[in-house]
Coordinates of C-alpha atoms in Angstrom, one line a residue:
Chain A
X28 CA -3.4 -50.3 -13.9
X29 CA 0.1 -50.7 -12.7
X30 CA 1.3 -51.0 -16.2
X31 CA -0.5 -47.8 -17.1
X32 CA 1.1 -46.0 -14.1
X33 CA 4.6 -47.2 -15.0
X34 CA 4.1 -46.3 -18.6
X35 CA 2.9 -42.7 -17.7
X36 CA 5.8 -42.5 -15.3
X37 CA 8.3 -43.5 -18.0
X38 CA 6.7 -41.0 -20.3
X39 CA 6.1 -38.0 -18.0
X40 CA 9.0 -38.3 -15.5
X41 CA 11.7 -37.1 -17.9
X42 CA 9.5 -34.2 -19.0
X43 CA 8.6 -33.2 -15.4
X44 CA 12.2 -33.4 -14.3
X45 CA 13.0 -30.6 -16.8
X46 CA 11.6 -28.1 -14.2
X47 CA 8.9 -25.5 -14.2
X48 CA 9.6 -23.2 -17.1
X49 CA 10.3 -25.9 -19.7
X50 CA 7.3 -28.0 -18.6
X51 CA 5.0 -25.0 -18.9
X52 CA 6.5 -24.1 -22.2
X53 CA 5.5 -27.5 -23.6
X54 CA 2.1 -27.7 -21.8
X55 CA 0.9 -24.2 -22.8
X56 CA 2.0 -24.5 -26.4
X57 CA 0.3 -27.9 -26.8
X58 CA -2.9 -26.7 -25.1
X59 CA -3.1 -23.6 -27.4
X60 CA -2.6 -26.0 -30.4
X61 CA -5.5 -28.1 -29.2
X62 CA -7.6 -24.9 -29.1
X63 CA -6.7 -24.5 -32.8
X64 CA -4.3 -21.6 -32.3
X65 CA -1.8 -21.2 -35.2
X66 CA 1.5 -22.9 -34.5
X67 CA 3.6 -19.7 -34.4
X68 CA 1.2 -18.0 -32.0
X69 CA 1.0 -21.0 -29.7
X70 CA 4.8 -21.3 -29.6
X71 CA 5.1 -17.6 -28.9
X72 CA 2.8 -18.0 -25.9
X73 CA 4.7 -21.0 -24.6
X74 CA 8.0 -19.2 -24.9
X75 CA 6.7 -16.1 -23.2
X76 CA 5.4 -18.1 -20.3
X77 CA 8.7 -19.8 -19.8
X78 CA 10.5 -16.5 -20.0
X79 CA 8.1 -14.8 -17.5
X80 CA 8.6 -17.7 -15.1
X81 CA 12.3 -17.4 -15.3
X82 CA 12.3 -13.6 -15.1
X83 CA 10.0 -13.5 -12.2
X84 CA 12.1 -16.0 -10.2
X85 CA 15.1 -13.7 -10.8
X86 CA 13.3 -10.6 -9.6
X87 CA 12.0 -12.4 -6.5
X88 CA 15.6 -13.3 -5.9
X89 CA 16.8 -9.7 -6.1
X90 CA 14.2 -8.4 -3.7
X91 CA 14.3 -11.2 -1.1
X92 CA 18.1 -11.3 -1.3
X93 CA 18.4 -7.6 -0.7
X94 CA 15.7 -7.3 2.0
X95 CA 16.5 -10.4 4.0
X96 CA 19.4 -9.0 6.1
X97 CA 17.4 -5.9 7.0
X98 CA 14.3 -7.9 7.9
X99 CA 16.4 -10.3 10.0
X100 CA 18.0 -7.2 11.7
X101 CA 14.5 -5.9 12.4
X102 CA 13.4 -9.2 14.0
X103 CA 16.5 -9.3 16.1
X104 CA 16.2 -5.7 17.4
X105 CA 12.4 -5.7 18.0
X106 CA 11.3 -9.3 18.4
X107 CA 8.5 -8.6 15.9
X108 CA 8.4 -11.4 13.4
X109 CA 7.5 -9.8 10.1
X110 CA 9.9 -11.9 8.1
X111 CA 7.6 -12.9 5.3
X112 CA 8.4 -10.9 2.1
X113 CA 5.4 -9.5 0.4
X114 CA 6.2 -9.9 -3.3
X115 CA 2.7 -8.7 -4.6
X116 CA 0.5 -10.3 -7.1
X117 CA 2.8 -10.9 -10.1
X118 CA 5.1 -13.5 -8.5
X119 CA 2.1 -15.4 -7.1
X120 CA 0.6 -15.5 -10.5
X121 CA 3.8 -16.9 -11.8
X122 CA 3.8 -19.6 -9.2
X123 CA 0.3 -20.7 -10.1
X124 CA 0.8 -20.4 -13.8
X125 CA 3.9 -22.5 -13.3
X126 CA 1.7 -25.4 -12.2
X127 CA 0.0 -27.6 -14.8
X128 CA -3.0 -27.9 -12.4
X129 CA -3.9 -24.3 -13.2
X130 CA -4.6 -25.5 -16.7
X131 CA -6.7 -28.3 -15.3
X132 CA -8.7 -25.9 -13.1
X133 CA -9.1 -23.6 -16.2
X134 CA -10.6 -26.6 -18.1
X135 CA -13.0 -27.3 -15.2
X136 CA -14.2 -23.6 -15.1
X137 CA -14.6 -23.5 -18.9
X138 CA -16.8 -26.6 -18.7
X139 CA -18.7 -25.1 -15.7
X140 CA -19.3 -21.9 -17.6
X141 CA -20.7 -23.8 -20.6
X142 CA -23.0 -25.9 -18.4
X143 CA -24.3 -22.8 -16.5
X144 CA -24.9 -20.9 -19.8
X145 CA -26.8 -23.9 -21.3
X146 CA -28.9 -24.2 -18.1
X147 CA -29.5 -20.5 -18.0
X148 CA -27.9 -20.3 -14.5
X149 CA -25.7 -17.4 -15.6
X150 CA -25.6 -14.9 -18.5
X151 CA -21.9 -14.4 -18.2
X152 CA -19.5 -15.7 -20.8
X153 CA -16.1 -15.5 -19.1
X154 CA -13.2 -14.7 -21.4
X155 CA -10.8 -13.6 -18.6
X156 CA -8.6 -16.7 -18.9
X157 CA -5.6 -15.2 -17.2
X158 CA -7.4 -14.6 -13.9
X159 CA -8.1 -18.3 -13.4
X160 CA -4.9 -18.2 -11.4
X161 CA -6.8 -16.8 -8.4
X162 CA -9.1 -19.8 -8.1
X163 CA -6.1 -22.0 -8.9
X164 CA -4.5 -20.8 -5.7
X165 CA -7.5 -22.0 -3.9
X166 CA -7.3 -25.4 -5.6
X167 CA -3.6 -25.7 -5.1
X168 CA -3.9 -24.8 -1.4
X169 CA -6.4 -27.7 -1.0
X170 CA -3.9 -30.0 -2.8
X171 CA -1.1 -28.7 -0.6
X172 CA -2.8 -29.5 2.7
X173 CA -4.5 -32.7 1.6
X174 CA -1.7 -34.7 0.2
X175 CA -2.8 -33.9 -3.3
X176 CA -6.5 -34.7 -3.0
X177 CA -7.5 -33.5 -6.5
X178 CA -11.1 -34.5 -6.0
X179 CA -11.6 -32.2 -3.1
X180 CA -9.7 -29.4 -4.8
X181 CA -11.8 -29.7 -7.9
X182 CA -15.1 -29.6 -5.8
X183 CA -14.1 -26.4 -4.0
X184 CA -12.9 -24.7 -7.2
X185 CA -16.2 -25.6 -8.9
X186 CA -18.3 -24.5 -5.8
X187 CA -16.6 -21.1 -5.7
X188 CA -16.7 -20.9 -9.5
X189 CA -20.5 -21.2 -9.5
X190 CA -20.8 -18.4 -6.9
X191 CA -18.4 -16.3 -9.0
X192 CA -20.6 -16.6 -12.1
X193 CA -23.7 -15.8 -10.2
X194 CA -22.0 -12.8 -8.6
X195 CA -21.0 -11.4 -12.0
X196 CA -24.6 -11.3 -13.0
X197 CA -25.7 -9.8 -9.7
X198 CA -23.1 -6.9 -10.0
X199 CA -23.9 -6.0 -13.7
X200 CA -26.4 -3.3 -12.9
X201 CA -24.0 -1.7 -10.4
X202 CA -21.2 -1.8 -12.9
X203 CA -23.5 0.0 -15.4
X204 CA -24.2 2.7 -12.9
X205 CA -20.6 3.1 -11.7
X206 CA -19.0 3.6 -15.1
X207 CA -22.0 4.9 -16.8
X208 CA -22.4 2.0 -19.3
X209 CA -25.6 1.7 -21.4
X210 CA -27.6 -1.5 -20.9
X211 CA -26.3 -2.7 -24.3
X212 CA -22.7 -2.8 -23.0
X213 CA -21.9 -6.4 -22.1
X214 CA -19.0 -5.7 -19.8
X215 CA -18.9 -7.6 -16.5
X216 CA -16.3 -9.5 -14.5
X217 CA -16.0 -12.8 -12.6
X218 CA -12.9 -11.6 -10.8
X219 CA -12.4 -13.3 -7.4
X220 CA -11.8 -10.0 -5.6
X221 CA -15.6 -9.4 -5.8
X222 CA -16.2 -12.5 -3.7
X223 CA -15.2 -10.2 -0.8
X224 CA -18.5 -8.3 -1.4
X225 CA -20.6 -10.2 1.1
X226 CA -18.4 -9.4 4.1
X227 CA -18.0 -5.7 3.0
X228 CA -21.7 -5.6 2.7
X229 CA -22.2 -6.7 6.3
X230 CA -20.1 -3.7 7.4
X231 CA -21.8 -1.4 4.9
X232 CA -25.1 -2.4 6.5
X233 CA -23.8 -1.4 9.9
X234 CA -23.1 2.1 8.4
X235 CA -26.6 2.2 6.9
X236 CA -28.2 1.5 10.3
X237 CA -25.9 3.2 12.8
X238 CA -23.6 5.7 11.1
X239 CA -25.3 7.1 8.1
X240 CA -24.0 10.6 8.9
X241 CA -20.5 9.6 7.9
X242 CA -21.4 10.0 4.3
X243 CA -21.6 13.8 4.9
X244 CA -17.8 13.8 5.2
X245 CA -17.1 12.2 1.8
X246 CA -14.5 13.9 -0.4
X247 CA -13.5 14.0 -4.0
X248 CA -11.3 11.1 -4.9
X249 CA -10.0 12.4 -8.3
X250 CA -8.7 15.6 -6.6
X251 CA -6.9 13.6 -3.9
X252 CA -5.3 11.3 -6.5
X253 CA -4.1 14.3 -8.5
X254 CA -2.6 15.8 -5.4
X255 CA -0.8 12.5 -4.6
X256 CA 0.7 12.4 -8.1
X257 CA 3.9 10.5 -8.5
X258 CA 4.2 10.0 -4.7
X259 CA 1.8 7.1 -5.1
X260 CA 3.5 5.4 -8.1
X261 CA 5.0 2.0 -8.0
X262 CA 8.7 3.0 -8.0
X263 CA 8.1 5.7 -5.3
X264 CA 6.3 3.2 -3.0
X265 CA 9.1 0.7 -3.6
X266 CA 11.6 3.4 -2.5
X267 CA 9.7 4.3 0.7
X268 CA 9.5 0.6 1.6
X269 CA 13.2 0.2 1.1
X270 CA 13.9 3.2 3.4
X271 CA 11.3 1.9 5.9
X272 CA 12.7 -1.6 6.1
X273 CA 16.3 -0.2 6.2
X274 CA 15.4 2.0 9.2
X275 CA 13.5 -0.8 11.0
X276 CA 16.5 -3.2 10.4
X277 CA 18.9 -0.5 11.7
X278 CA 21.0 -0.6 8.5
X279 CA 23.8 1.9 7.5
X280 CA 22.9 4.8 5.3
X281 CA 24.5 3.2 2.3
X282 CA 22.4 0.1 2.7
X283 CA 19.2 2.1 3.2
X284 CA 19.8 3.9 -0.2
X285 CA 20.5 0.5 -1.8
X286 CA 17.3 -1.0 -0.3
X287 CA 15.3 2.0 -1.5
X288 CA 16.4 1.7 -5.1
X289 CA 16.2 -2.1 -5.1
X290 CA 12.6 -1.8 -3.8
X291 CA 11.8 0.7 -6.6
X292 CA 13.4 -1.5 -9.3
X293 CA 11.7 -4.6 -8.1
X294 CA 8.2 -3.2 -7.9
X295 CA 8.6 -1.9 -11.5
X296 CA 10.0 -5.2 -12.7
X297 CA 7.3 -7.3 -11.1
X298 CA 4.7 -5.5 -13.0
X299 CA 6.8 -5.6 -16.2
X300 CA 7.3 -9.3 -15.9
X301 CA 3.6 -9.6 -15.0
X302 CA 2.7 -8.2 -18.4
X303 CA 4.7 -11.0 -20.0
X304 CA 2.5 -13.5 -18.4
X305 CA -0.6 -12.0 -19.7
X306 CA 0.9 -11.8 -23.2
X307 CA 1.8 -15.5 -22.8
X308 CA -1.7 -16.6 -22.1
X309 CA -3.1 -14.4 -24.8
X310 CA -3.2 -16.9 -27.7
X311 CA -4.9 -19.5 -25.5
X312 CA -7.4 -16.9 -24.3
X313 CA -8.3 -16.1 -27.9
X314 CA -8.6 -19.8 -28.7
X315 CA -11.0 -20.4 -25.9
X316 CA -13.0 -17.3 -26.7
X317 CA -13.3 -18.3 -30.3
X318 CA -14.5 -21.8 -29.2
X319 CA -17.0 -20.4 -26.7
X320 CA -18.5 -17.7 -28.9
X321 CA -18.9 -20.2 -31.7
X322 CA -20.8 -22.6 -29.4
X323 CA -23.1 -19.8 -28.2
X324 CA -23.4 -17.9 -31.5
X325 CA -26.5 -15.7 -31.5
X326 CA -27.1 -15.6 -27.8
X327 CA -26.9 -12.3 -25.9
X328 CA -24.7 -12.5 -22.9
X329 CA -22.5 -10.4 -20.6
X330 CA -18.8 -10.8 -21.1
X331 CA -16.6 -11.3 -18.2
X332 CA -13.2 -9.5 -18.5
X333 CA -10.6 -8.5 -15.9
X334 CA -11.8 -5.9 -13.3
X335 CA -9.9 -2.8 -14.5
X336 CA -12.8 -1.3 -16.5
X337 CA -13.8 -0.1 -13.0
X338 CA -10.4 1.5 -12.6
X339 CA -11.7 4.7 -14.2
X340 CA -13.4 5.4 -10.9
X341 CA -10.9 7.4 -8.9
X342 CA -12.1 6.1 -5.6
X343 CA -10.3 2.7 -6.1
X344 CA -7.0 4.5 -6.1
X345 CA -7.7 7.1 -3.6
X346 CA -8.9 4.5 -1.1
X347 CA -5.9 2.3 -1.8
X348 CA -3.5 5.2 -1.3
X349 CA -5.0 6.2 2.0
X350 CA -5.1 2.6 3.2
X351 CA -1.4 1.9 2.4
X352 CA 0.1 3.6 5.5
X353 CA -2.8 2.3 7.6
X354 CA -2.0 -1.2 6.5
X355 CA 1.7 -0.7 7.3
X356 CA 0.8 0.3 10.9
X357 CA -1.7 -2.5 11.3
X358 CA 0.9 -5.0 10.1
X359 CA 3.2 -4.0 12.9
X360 CA 0.7 -4.5 15.6
X361 CA -1.6 -7.3 14.3
X362 CA -1.2 -10.4 16.4
X363 CA -0.5 -13.4 14.2
X364 CA 0.6 -11.4 11.3
X365 CA 4.0 -12.3 9.7
X366 CA 3.9 -10.1 6.6
X367 CA 5.5 -6.7 6.2
X368 CA 3.5 -5.1 3.4
X369 CA 5.6 -4.4 0.3
X370 CA 4.6 -5.5 -3.2
X371 CA 0.9 -5.7 -2.2
X372 CA 0.8 -2.4 -0.3
X373 CA -1.7 -0.9 -2.8
X374 CA -4.7 -3.0 -1.8
X375 CA -6.1 -3.6 -5.2
X376 CA -7.4 -7.0 -4.1
X377 CA -9.9 -5.2 -1.9
X378 CA -10.7 -1.6 -3.1
X379 CA -12.7 -2.6 -6.2
X380 CA -15.0 -4.7 -4.0
X381 CA -15.4 -1.8 -1.6
X382 CA -16.3 0.5 -4.6
X383 CA -19.0 -1.9 -5.7
X384 CA -20.5 -2.4 -2.3
X385 CA -20.5 1.2 -1.1
X386 CA -21.0 2.6 -4.6
X387 CA -18.1 4.9 -4.3
X388 CA -18.6 6.4 -0.8
X389 CA -15.0 7.2 0.1
X390 CA -15.4 7.4 3.9
X391 CA -17.1 4.0 4.0
X392 CA -14.5 2.5 1.7
X393 CA -11.6 3.7 3.9
X394 CA -13.1 2.7 7.2
X395 CA -14.4 -0.7 6.0
X396 CA -11.0 -1.2 4.3
X397 CA -9.1 -0.4 7.5
X398 CA -11.2 -2.8 9.4
X399 CA -10.9 -5.6 6.8
X400 CA -7.2 -5.3 6.0
X401 CA -6.2 -7.6 8.9
X402 CA -8.2 -10.4 7.1
X403 CA -5.9 -9.9 4.1
X404 CA -2.7 -9.8 6.2
X405 CA -3.6 -12.9 8.1
X406 CA -4.5 -14.8 4.8
X407 CA -1.2 -13.6 3.4
X408 CA 0.5 -15.0 6.4
X409 CA -1.4 -18.3 6.2
X410 CA -0.5 -19.0 2.6
X411 CA 3.2 -18.0 2.9
X412 CA 4.4 -21.6 3.5
X413 CA 2.4 -22.9 0.6
X414 CA 3.5 -20.0 -1.7
X415 CA 7.1 -20.5 -0.8
X416 CA 7.2 -24.3 -1.2
X417 CA 5.2 -24.1 -4.5
X418 CA 7.5 -21.5 -5.8
X419 CA 10.4 -23.8 -5.1
X420 CA 8.6 -26.7 -6.7
X421 CA 7.8 -24.9 -10.0
X422 CA 11.2 -23.3 -10.2
X423 CA 9.9 -19.8 -9.5
X424 CA 12.0 -19.4 -6.4
X425 CA 15.6 -18.5 -6.7
X426 CA 18.5 -20.5 -5.3
X427 CA 20.8 -18.8 -2.8
X428 CA 17.9 -17.4 -0.6
X429 CA 17.8 -18.7 2.9
X430 CA 15.2 -21.5 3.3
X431 CA 13.6 -19.6 6.2
X432 CA 12.8 -16.7 3.9
X433 CA 9.2 -17.0 3.0
X434 CA 7.2 -15.1 0.3
X435 CA 3.5 -14.1 0.0
X436 CA 1.1 -11.5 -1.3
X437 CA -0.3 -9.3 1.4
X438 CA -3.5 -8.3 -0.4
X439 CA -4.2 -11.3 -2.5
X440 CA -7.7 -11.5 -3.8
X441 CA -10.0 -13.9 -2.0
X442 CA -8.6 -14.0 1.5
X443 CA -11.6 -15.7 2.9
X444 CA -11.4 -18.4 0.2
X445 CA -7.8 -19.1 1.3
X446 CA -8.9 -19.9 4.8
X447 CA -11.7 -22.1 3.4
X448 CA -9.2 -23.9 1.1
X449 CA -6.9 -24.5 4.1
X450 CA -9.9 -26.0 6.1
X451 CA -10.9 -28.2 3.2
X452 CA -7.3 -29.2 2.5
X453 CA -6.7 -30.1 6.2
X454 CA -9.8 -32.2 6.2
X455 CA -8.6 -34.0 3.1
X456 CA -5.2 -34.6 4.7
X457 CA -6.6 -35.8 8.0
X458 CA -10.3 -36.9 8.0
X459 CA -11.1 -36.4 11.7
X460 CA -14.4 -35.3 13.1
X461 CA -12.8 -32.0 14.3
X462 CA -11.5 -31.2 10.8
X463 CA -14.8 -32.1 9.2
X464 CA -16.7 -29.8 11.6
X465 CA -14.3 -26.9 10.8
X466 CA -14.6 -27.5 7.1
X467 CA -18.4 -27.8 7.1
X468 CA -18.9 -24.8 9.4
X469 CA -16.7 -22.5 7.3
X470 CA -18.5 -23.6 4.1
X471 CA -21.9 -23.1 5.6
X472 CA -21.1 -19.6 6.9
X473 CA -19.5 -18.7 3.6
X474 CA -22.5 -19.9 1.6
X475 CA -25.0 -18.3 4.0
X476 CA -23.3 -14.9 3.8
X477 CA -23.4 -15.2 0.0
X478 CA -27.1 -16.0 -0.1
X479 CA -27.8 -13.0 2.2
X480 CA -25.6 -10.8 -0.1
X481 CA -27.4 -12.1 -3.2
X482 CA -30.7 -11.1 -1.8
X483 CA -29.4 -7.6 -0.9
X484 CA -28.0 -7.2 -4.4
X485 CA -31.3 -8.3 -6.0
X486 CA -33.1 -5.7 -4.0
X487 CA -30.6 -3.1 -5.1
X488 CA -30.9 -4.1 -8.7
X489 CA -34.7 -3.7 -8.6
X490 CA -34.2 -0.2 -7.0
X491 CA -31.6 0.7 -9.7
X492 CA -34.0 -0.4 -12.5
X493 CA -36.8 1.6 -10.9
X494 CA -34.6 4.7 -10.7
X495 CA -33.7 4.4 -14.4
X496 CA -37.3 4.2 -15.4
X497 CA -38.1 7.4 -13.5
Chain B
X17 CA 4.1 7.9 -36.2
X18 CA 0.9 8.2 -34.0
X19 CA 1.5 7.7 -30.3
X20 CA -1.3 6.0 -28.4
X21 CA -1.6 5.6 -24.6
X22 CA -3.5 2.6 -23.4
X23 CA -4.6 2.8 -19.8
X24 CA -6.1 0.2 -17.4
X25 CA -6.2 -0.6 -13.7
X26 CA -2.9 -2.2 -13.0
X27 CA -1.2 -1.3 -16.2
X28 CA -0.3 -4.9 -16.8
X29 CA -3.3 -6.9 -18.1
X30 CA -6.0 -5.1 -20.0
X31 CA -3.9 -2.2 -21.2
X32 CA -1.3 -4.6 -22.7
X33 CA -4.1 -6.5 -24.5
X34 CA -5.4 -3.2 -25.9
X35 CA -1.9 -2.1 -26.9
X36 CA -1.1 -5.2 -28.8
X37 CA -4.5 -5.4 -30.5
X38 CA -4.3 -1.8 -31.6
X39 CA -0.8 -2.0 -32.9
X40 CA -1.6 -5.2 -34.9
X41 CA -4.9 -4.0 -36.3
X42 CA -3.8 -0.5 -37.1
X43 CA -0.6 -1.7 -38.9
X44 CA -2.8 -4.0 -40.9
X45 CA -4.8 -1.0 -41.9
X46 CA -1.6 0.8 -42.9
X47 CA -0.9 3.1 -40.0
X48 CA 2.3 3.6 -38.1
X49 CA 1.3 3.3 -34.4
X50 CA 3.3 3.1 -31.3
X51 CA 1.2 2.3 -28.2
X52 CA 2.4 2.5 -24.5
X53 CA 0.6 1.3 -21.4
X54 CA 0.0 3.0 -18.1
X55 CA -2.0 2.6 -14.9
X56 CA -5.0 4.9 -14.8
X57 CA -3.8 6.4 -11.6
X58 CA -0.4 7.3 -13.1
X59 CA -1.8 9.5 -15.9
X60 CA -0.8 13.1 -15.5
X61 CA -1.3 16.2 -17.7
X62 CA 2.4 16.2 -18.6
X63 CA 2.3 12.6 -19.6
X64 CA -0.6 13.2 -22.0
X65 CA 1.3 15.9 -23.8
X66 CA 3.5 13.1 -25.3
X67 CA 0.5 11.3 -26.8
X68 CA -1.9 11.8 -29.7
X69 CA -4.7 9.6 -28.5
X70 CA -5.8 8.0 -25.2
X71 CA -7.3 4.6 -25.3
X72 CA -8.5 3.8 -21.8
X73 CA -10.5 0.7 -20.9
X74 CA -13.3 3.1 -19.8
X75 CA -13.1 6.9 -19.6
X76 CA -11.5 7.9 -16.3
X77 CA -12.1 10.8 -14.0
X78 CA -8.6 12.2 -13.5
X79 CA -9.4 15.4 -11.7
X80 CA -8.3 17.4 -14.8
X81 CA -9.5 17.9 -18.4
X82 CA -8.1 15.5 -20.9
X83 CA -7.0 17.5 -24.0
X84 CA -6.3 14.7 -26.4
X85 CA -8.9 12.6 -28.3
X86 CA -10.2 9.6 -26.2
X87 CA -11.2 6.3 -27.8
X88 CA -12.7 3.9 -25.3
X89 CA -11.1 0.5 -26.0
X90 CA -12.8 -1.8 -23.5
X91 CA -14.6 -3.9 -26.2
X92 CA -11.3 -5.0 -27.6
X93 CA -11.1 -7.2 -24.5
X94 CA -14.1 -9.2 -25.4
X95 CA -11.9 -10.8 -28.1
X96 CA -14.9 -11.1 -30.4
X97 CA -14.2 -9.5 -33.8
X98 CA -17.6 -8.0 -34.4
X99 CA -17.4 -6.2 -31.0
X100 CA -13.9 -4.8 -31.3
X101 CA -14.4 -3.6 -34.9
X102 CA -16.2 -0.4 -33.9
X103 CA -13.3 0.6 -31.6
X104 CA -10.8 0.1 -34.4
X105 CA -13.0 2.1 -36.8
X106 CA -13.4 4.9 -34.3
X107 CA -9.6 4.9 -33.8
X108 CA -9.0 5.1 -37.6
X109 CA -11.4 8.0 -37.9
X110 CA -9.6 9.8 -35.0
X111 CA -6.2 9.2 -36.5
X112 CA -7.4 10.7 -39.8
X113 CA -8.8 13.7 -38.0
X114 CA -5.4 14.4 -36.5
X115 CA -4.0 15.2 -39.9
X116 CA -0.5 14.0 -39.0

């Protein structure tokens, strides 16, 4: 055994010491080759991933470097500690795709998908390879808090993976209704943001029972979005945030302008670099899809893609736009929060779930959203230390930034799963009775809520089917 | 040169997949295509004036009438050739009808 360890150390150490981008360049290229992707395409993917990792690190550096003095000034003058920089989804995706464990979790989930399809426990064939990073965050969090207990991390990823596949089947009739798809259309999604549905459904139930009159005040989302126009675009939001942070940090006018334009540049660049990531994983995604569809040739299934097929519903954007200033105010006053919303201020990690649960009732989406945003902010705060250290470890964090400067994503999908991952990880790191109780309680409540939600959805699906027949 | 606008939720994932698939397949079929990507919420009437065809992941409600041809491109994302073929065929038909 020792010989094996020393051999693998001798073999892998020099490769690992190359740092994040070169390692992922090698790993992704090799993996795509294993999935029978052509050499040139595989190499292209590997190179794009390394470039995306490098580019994202640079943009994080620009943003945190520019905002750090103002944020420190803000802390000094007010005593409010909102010193964690919210870099939005793209850098977090970079961090997770910079870890080879993401590819390992991807393999686990592909195997899980095959097993569940064979056993008829799901009808969903998941081809959304890129979004594995959301569950990878969960796995990596367990690893972070448990001194790298890969076994526990794998178990939790598989557990949530099972629920995700079941959820995608449960939501399919609602998707058909929301975007007017015929039954024959196989589109569905296994995206982690819909694992927020059970909690949203609890609040939706409260509306059903106590406040049904609120639906009378619903308004047209498309008209609102049209009115908002460019004021809600990425660069504009980046500019407001720069001004906001500059004023809070009591900066000079010149610095405020500079912060505004830096904010605008960075929000645009984050999403630009984000697109490199997706392009990087493209050859591998195609390889896995070819493999899966060959294995299940002839079977009818739903196909899980990324959630944006729902983006045609204007409510997602209208709710997110209205919630943005609400989140900013909540962030200032929420006890325990350390995040100033920035890159994640458009709460796309939440509004698609609200759309599905309320079926597009705007007033409910906004009120439930406002009540639930604190969960996202607190989860964002809770994962900041992990995100920062992992960014450093995979080379996605730039040098020259103060070590106290932490990064996170304020509206990262699956906030509840982050807390569960931390509970599981802490148990793995320190197996005391107290930690075991915390872990088991959180898992039982999580599963219990999901089971209740599944029953509600099944009831709804029967109603939807009956409505269609009439 | 036919200008196509691919639209999806965040303007990063799905729309980029649609853009590269359309550019590759249509150039194989002998057409000159340039596709751009956009977030659904950033589509405006002025923006659409610059494009010949809109290829959203699913047809959006934008609060105004879309005056250019729409080809729903969602099935491209399934990555299964038999399912994306009809989208490319419809796109080719639409390009021909533009008479450009």
